[in-house]
Amino acid sequence: MASEQQITETIGKIEKDLPGFIAASLVDLDSGMTLGVKAKVDSFDLTTASAFNSEMVKQKLKIMEALKLDATLEDMLLTLSDQIHLIKLINPGTFLYLAADRASSNLAIVRNAVNKHADALG
Amino acid sequence: MAFLDTDRGRLVVRIVFDGTPLAGKTTTVRSLAESLGTTVESPEEMLGRTIFFDWLEYTGGLWNGHRICCQVLTVPGQSSLGGRRFELLRLADCVVFVFDASTNQLSRSLAAVEELGCVLSTFPAPKPKVLLQLNKRDLPDALPREELLTMLPPDYQDVAETIATGSTGIRDVFVRAVRLALQRAEALQAQGDLPLCRPALQDSAELLASLKAYDEGEGESSAWSVPLEAEAWHFLRALESEADSVSSHSPEPTPEGLPNPPLSKPPLPPSSEVPAGAVWPPARGRTNLQEFSQLPCSMEQKANGDWKAKFGATWVGLSRAQHEFDEFDLGRKHLLELTRLAIQAEDWLSPDRCLILSPASDRTWRLWEVMPQTPPLQSLLVRRLTAPPEVIAAALVQVFRIYQKATTEWPEELLVQRLSPAVAGLSQTKLVYTGYIALPQQDVSAANEKGPAMDQLIELAQAYLQAQGLDLEEALRQLRNLEASETELSARAGELASHLLDRPETTGVAKLHGSLPGEAEGSAATVDTDSGAF
Ligand SMILES: Nc1nc2c(ncn2[C@@H]2O[C@H](COP(=O)(O)OP(=O)(O)OP(=O)(O)O)[C@@H](O)[C@H]2O)c(=O)[nH]1
Ligand SMILES: [Mg+2]
């Protein structure tokens, strides 16, 4: 498990590689509590966003179980009119949640930047 | 102890950092506060030592759709302040034991872990979870985690490593502690013990005040003074189970204080195969029997030898000790006698109550009174703690009205127990009796030790309102505001509350007794008691 400092540093690296980075957090899936956060925009409420996204991931996992899908959930992508949100499962208990500006980024760039550094969060 | 805060719709959990003196508890919580972007309150700290506690509050995460409010506390490590430490430990859902890694502190720390185990063993289940925080890992003589694990008891193997002064590992400890606290909340919920109430401690000032009160009361027998939400909740729940135990008829006195008869083998539950003439009422009784005999049945014997059967969560059967017969015909004679009595008491019984004579073993028959499970008023007054005051008041007004009518009409000779909130339940807007039908010459109404029936209800209502932080008068006042309300139902409730409040003799809660209007046409404050506030 990475330390909080390592988490913040890793998110910093993603930020560098990702034009349009808004905010990101490493989240404990069970509780929805954040293990590390970094936001470029102060008004972005990462604590709340992380909490509610943990619920979404749990729901998705439940759906997969109900459908008896023998697969693992790797990531979830949400496209808003002006933002891209990516949820990347790091291990069974934690996920990275990231928001980026859609005008200056695209899905491929977001995925690429996250995948490049995700291992350091495990 | 974890609880659902009805004011703010959040789950409150408490994490208490315990440990030997100077192990780094305060440093840990301060470093956590910095990481969470919040602050710590440390009342009356002295020369850098914790005298009372440190307090940090943080809301984040989600539990079953509720935000999680974490109240994080530290205890004072100095042994002279042990009393305060125990008071604080009582609040914990998760205890993080800060273990000083410096080797020269080892024996002291291990002894303290053992002591914590002893303290926690006195707490009711589910016990708070424990996480060990191996702190000061930066010290040159720091004990490695693996080595520590070999010295710890098997149930203390959850160990996290930290350097509180360098903020290393602290956030991780916190999130792990929250997870453990949530596990306790889940365990409480699973056993129906997760309180739904208002916080007893709103902030650090309130905690400080209670700890000071504790200091003043020290040496007295009931020294606990830090309020625990769960206590008020359990108090009300205890009333509920008391209701349960008195709703079977009072135990017959055993001659010359002889011990109660030994408990016997449980009888067979009533079966849908019983012969014709063994069920009353014949048609509805059969249908009901068909329904509840399919449900899982649990059997319990009272100290007086009576049997109580529960069918799923919806039906209850009562059978007196002496109602087991060797011959069907003798049983049938008793069934007929009981039927006559049941018809006379009809107005006070659930229309679904049935009498059944069913095989108890391969040679005997047993007579049962089976009825739908109707929670007595006493336990109704424990539920729906989340309703707004005016709804509670409306429901109370209605309960009082129905109940008051019953105080004058209760057929004492037909029912074993006197009217009390413990034996009267509500079905729709009707009061139903939940105990045994009285047998002439055998059952004498139990002496009314608890005072007049109305006072008992008022006392309960007061306790209930107090537990909710509400005042009955205030609730009635709120209700009066409904007078101008759009719906006819709430307007009527408002009218009635107005009526109660405007009569000078009813302004005190105790004076509600005897002052409620009767079933005057159109003046009923009708609240659907099955789906409404209760
Ligand atoms: N080297 C080192 N020192 C630490 C660490 N954590 C705390 N300390 C030091 O330990 C001393 C005691 O820390 P506190 O946090 O006040 O200890 P406490 O457990 O709250 O003490 P009481 O409140 O008196 O029970 C301080 O001098 C801290 O700087 C750590 O991880 N490493
Ligand atoms: Mg301290």
Coordinates of N, CA and C and ligand atoms in Angstrom, one line a residue, chain B residues 20-28 48-50 54 75-78 135-139 162-165, ligand 1:
Chain B
T20 N -0.1 3.9 25.4 CA 0.7 4.3 26.6 C 1.0 5.8 26.5
P21 N 1.4 6.4 27.6 CA 1.8 7.8 27.6 C 2.8 8.1 26.6
L22 N 2.7 9.2 25.9 CA 3.7 9.7 25.0 C 3.9 8.8 23.8
A23 N 3.0 7.9 23.5 CA 3.1 7.0 22.4 C 3.0 7.7 21.0
G24 N 2.3 8.9 21.1 CA 2.1 9.7 19.8 C 0.7 9.8 19.4
K25 N -0.3 9.7 20.3 CA -1.7 9.7 20.0 C -2.1 11.1 19.5
T26 N -1.7 12.1 20.2 CA -2.0 13.5 19.8 C -1.3 13.8 18.5
T27 N -0.1 13.5 18.4 CA 0.7 13.7 17.2 C 0.0 13.1 16.0
T28 N -0.5 11.9 16.2 CA -1.2 11.1 15.1 C -2.4 11.9 14.6
G48 N 2.0 20.2 26.8 CA 2.0 19.3 25.7 C 1.4 17.9 26.0
R49 N 0.9 17.7 27.2 CA 0.3 16.4 27.5 C -1.2 16.6 27.5
T50 N -1.8 15.5 27.0 CA -3.3 15.5 26.9 C -3.9 15.3 28.3
D54 N -8.2 14.8 22.7 CA -8.2 15.6 21.5 C -9.4 15.2 20.7
V75 N -7.2 9.5 24.0 CA -7.4 9.5 25.5 C -6.1 10.1 26.1
P76 N -6.2 10.6 27.3 CA -5.0 11.0 28.0 C -4.2 9.7 28.4
G77 N -2.9 9.6 28.1 CA -2.2 8.4 28.4 C -1.8 8.3 29.8
Q78 N -1.6 9.4 30.5 CA -1.1 9.3 31.9 C -2.0 8.5 32.8
N135 N 3.8 2.9 16.1 CA 4.3 4.3 15.8 C 5.8 4.4 16.1
K136 N 6.3 5.5 15.7 CA 7.7 5.9 15.9 C 8.7 4.9 15.2
R137 N 8.2 4.5 14.0 CA 9.0 3.5 13.2 C 10.4 4.1 12.8
D138 N 10.5 5.4 12.9 CA 11.7 6.1 12.5 C 12.8 5.9 13.6
L139 N 12.5 5.6 14.8 CA 13.5 5.5 15.8 C 14.5 4.4 15.6
T162 N 3.5 3.4 11.4 CA 3.4 4.8 11.1 C 4.6 5.6 11.7
I163 N 4.8 6.7 11.1 CA 5.7 7.7 11.8 C 4.8 9.0 11.9
A164 N 4.2 9.2 13.1 CA 3.3 10.3 13.2 C 3.9 11.6 13.0
T165 N 5.2 11.8 13.4 CA 5.8 13.1 13.2 C 6.1 13.4 11.7
Ligands
LIG1 N1 10.4 10.0 16.6 C1 9.1 10.0 16.7 N2 8.6 10.8 17.7 C2 7.2 10.8 17.8 C3 6.4 10.2 16.8 N3 5.1 10.4 17.2 C4 5.1 11.2 18.3 N4 6.4 11.4 18.6 C5 6.8 12.3 19.7 O1 6.4 11.7 21.0 C6 6.1 12.7 21.9 C7 4.7 12.4 22.5 O2 3.8 12.6 21.5 P1 2.2 12.9 21.8 O3 1.5 12.9 20.5 O4 2.1 14.1 22.6 O5 1.9 11.7 22.7 P2 0.6 11.3 23.4 O6 0.4 9.8 23.2 O7 -0.5 12.1 22.9 O8 0.9 11.5 24.9 P3 -0.2 11.8 26.1 O9 -1.2 12.7 25.6 O10 0.6 12.4 27.2 O11 -0.7 10.4 26.5 C8 6.3 14.0 21.2 O12 7.5 14.5 21.5 C9 6.2 13.6 19.7 O13 6.9 14.5 18.9 C10 7.1 9.4 15.8 O14 6.4 8.8 14.9 N5 8.4 9.4 15.8

